[in-house]
Amino acid sequence: MSEIALAADFAIIVVTATTIGVIARQFGQPTIIAYILTGLILGPVMFDIVTEEGLVELMAELGLGFLLFLLGMKMRFDDIREILRPIVNIAVWQTILQTALALGVAWALGFDPTEIVIIALATVFGATPIIVKILTDKDEITSLPGKIDVGVLIVQDIYLVVVLALLGADELGSASEITTTLGVIAVMMTFIGVFSIASSRYLLPRLFRRIADNKDVFLIVAIAWAFLFIAISEYFDLSLEVGAFLAGISIAQLPYSKELEDRITPITDFFILVFFASIGLQLAADDLTAYWLEAIVASAILMVGNFWIMFYLIDREGFSVETSFLGSINMVQVSEFSLVVGALAVTQDFIETDVLGYLSLMALLTMSLSTYIISYNHTIYDSVQPWFERFESEDKDDVELESHSDHVIAIGYDEITERVLPRLEDEYGDVVIIDRQTDHIEALEAEGQYDSIYGDFRHGEIRKEANLKDAAFVLSSTVQPEVNKALLEEAPDDATVFVEAERIDDARELYDRGAAYVIMSTYLTAERLSEYIEQYVTDREAFERSIADDIIRIERGDGAQSAPSDPSRQQGGDDDD
């Protein structure tokens, strides 16, 4: 294997994927589609440029592992706690009914029995990365339809891991072997799952509490944790995807998961690029067009069928028609995981590459179309609402979800914010604190007075978690200009924003950008010092009275719990991210 050829292949893949990705984004398409097209363009379908397949396959396998790890990290059970029972009902029946629909469609199109089973298993999943990304961009991920979809996707992802483990098994020649294999998988996954949950409760909080302030070690330990679970899975003859997924779940339950998710995403994106490009590289032109008509017919039937199955199941749980419609229309696509299942089935010789081409074409068609459907879901609902009013009923009502609104956000927790937060709480009620210091977060959690989020404010996931767009008052105690500029850029127009600055020029610019008040600690300190020196020189008794008052205030402050001061004043984020 030539090192030069290897480097050239990866350079070609990355550059081509980046170029196509930019074009895809201009048309509102997900980058996953761009990665698959990259493989088609560079592989046998078009130019057949990439020749070094060995390392590409290895990197693709790692890509699948990282994809499942990231998927597990998004599975925060607290996000769906309020609607857990209906979500389980919806997800279980959705899996059964959509699998039955996919079986019927594949049978009607003339595939053989093994292919029918693989196609049915592959086409039942929703496109988790696409759905979560678009709903997050639209600020709908925490809405009721968004939470229903996320909950169903979580159950689907668990099912996906079982399917991958089953297809990766060595012995599946008879019904008894399949049953035995499923039993072994269930036992092994239960064992690893229990270890995962126990770790998230007893081991990981202590470990990450010690290292979270060191961003480099923080990331390395998280990746090492994923590889530890992969090694455990390999030891029990399970696929690496099982271990990666369960490792992600254990980390997802920690308060540091949002910050870590933001940091690990760029690494994951690279491996995901290679994985989906490798699927395109496996296909020849004949594979992609062998069942092109069947793919179009199946795509149409499954998109319509998936919508009505989801609508019926959500509506049956007593949710409003609008919630049922939006939650259903977001989930109509055949996802990229159909390619994951299909690629593994090809490796195990269950199907030929022409069936993988069929699955690829369905995924490309439905994901491309569903991107626009999700983006304009409310517009579509408004246009069809009169027809769907027939499903309305007085018995149907949506669950009230807990969310931050018209609240206070404090960026950084120090003496300044600690002293003013009680007054802000009296005025606004709900206070959320964002901080990058683990000892501050621990103190806040122990006190239990305010909600707290660990992370760097500059990361989008952190801002969405705090629901910045609906905040009424924001107080930033960081002097980093870029953090405060980002805050003023994204904060709602009617919010009151107090920020802090060290330099006059920064303060002037922050005022120009809309800050209600800029705290100038150095300026105020210099002004107070000048007054004290003047008193010392002209009126020694007045100076001593002022100092005595200050000492009393300090002593009172010592009597209350206070957060340690951060000398670098970087509570809002890392200074070299």
Coordinates of C-alpha atoms in Angstrom, one line a residue, residues 209 255-256 408-415 417-419 421-422 425 431-455 477 561-564 571:
R209 CA -15.2 16.4 37.6
P255 CA -23.8 17.5 33.0
Y256 CA -20.7 17.8 30.8
V408 CA -32.3 35.2 33.5
I409 CA -29.1 33.8 32.0
A410 CA -25.8 34.5 33.9
I411 CA -22.6 33.7 32.0
G412 CA -20.0 32.9 34.6
Y413 CA -20.5 32.6 38.3
D414 CA -18.4 34.8 40.6
E415 CA -18.7 37.4 43.3
T417 CA -23.1 37.5 39.7
E418 CA -23.6 35.9 43.0
R419 CA -24.5 39.2 44.7
L421 CA -28.7 37.0 41.2
P422 CA -31.1 37.0 44.2
E425 CA -34.5 35.9 40.7
V431 CA -32.3 31.8 36.6
V432 CA -29.9 29.7 34.5
I433 CA -26.1 29.9 35.0
I434 CA -23.6 28.9 32.4
D435 CA -20.1 28.3 33.7
R436 CA -16.9 26.4 32.6
Q437 CA -15.6 25.8 36.2
T438 CA -16.5 22.4 37.6
D439 CA -16.3 23.6 41.2
H440 CA -18.8 26.4 40.5
I441 CA -21.2 23.9 38.9
E442 CA -20.8 21.6 41.9
A443 CA -21.5 24.4 44.3
L444 CA -24.6 25.4 42.4
E445 CA -25.9 21.9 42.2
A446 CA -25.3 21.4 45.9
E447 CA -27.2 24.6 46.7
G448 CA -30.0 23.8 44.3
Q449 CA -31.2 27.4 44.0
Y450 CA -30.4 28.0 40.3
D451 CA -30.3 25.8 37.2
S452 CA -26.8 25.4 35.9
I453 CA -25.2 24.3 32.6
Y454 CA -21.6 23.3 32.3
G455 CA -19.9 24.5 29.1
S477 CA -19.3 38.4 33.7
Q561 CA -21.3 30.8 50.6
S562 CA -19.5 32.4 47.6
A563 CA -17.9 31.1 44.4
P564 CA -14.2 31.5 44.1
Q571 CA -16.0 32.2 33.0

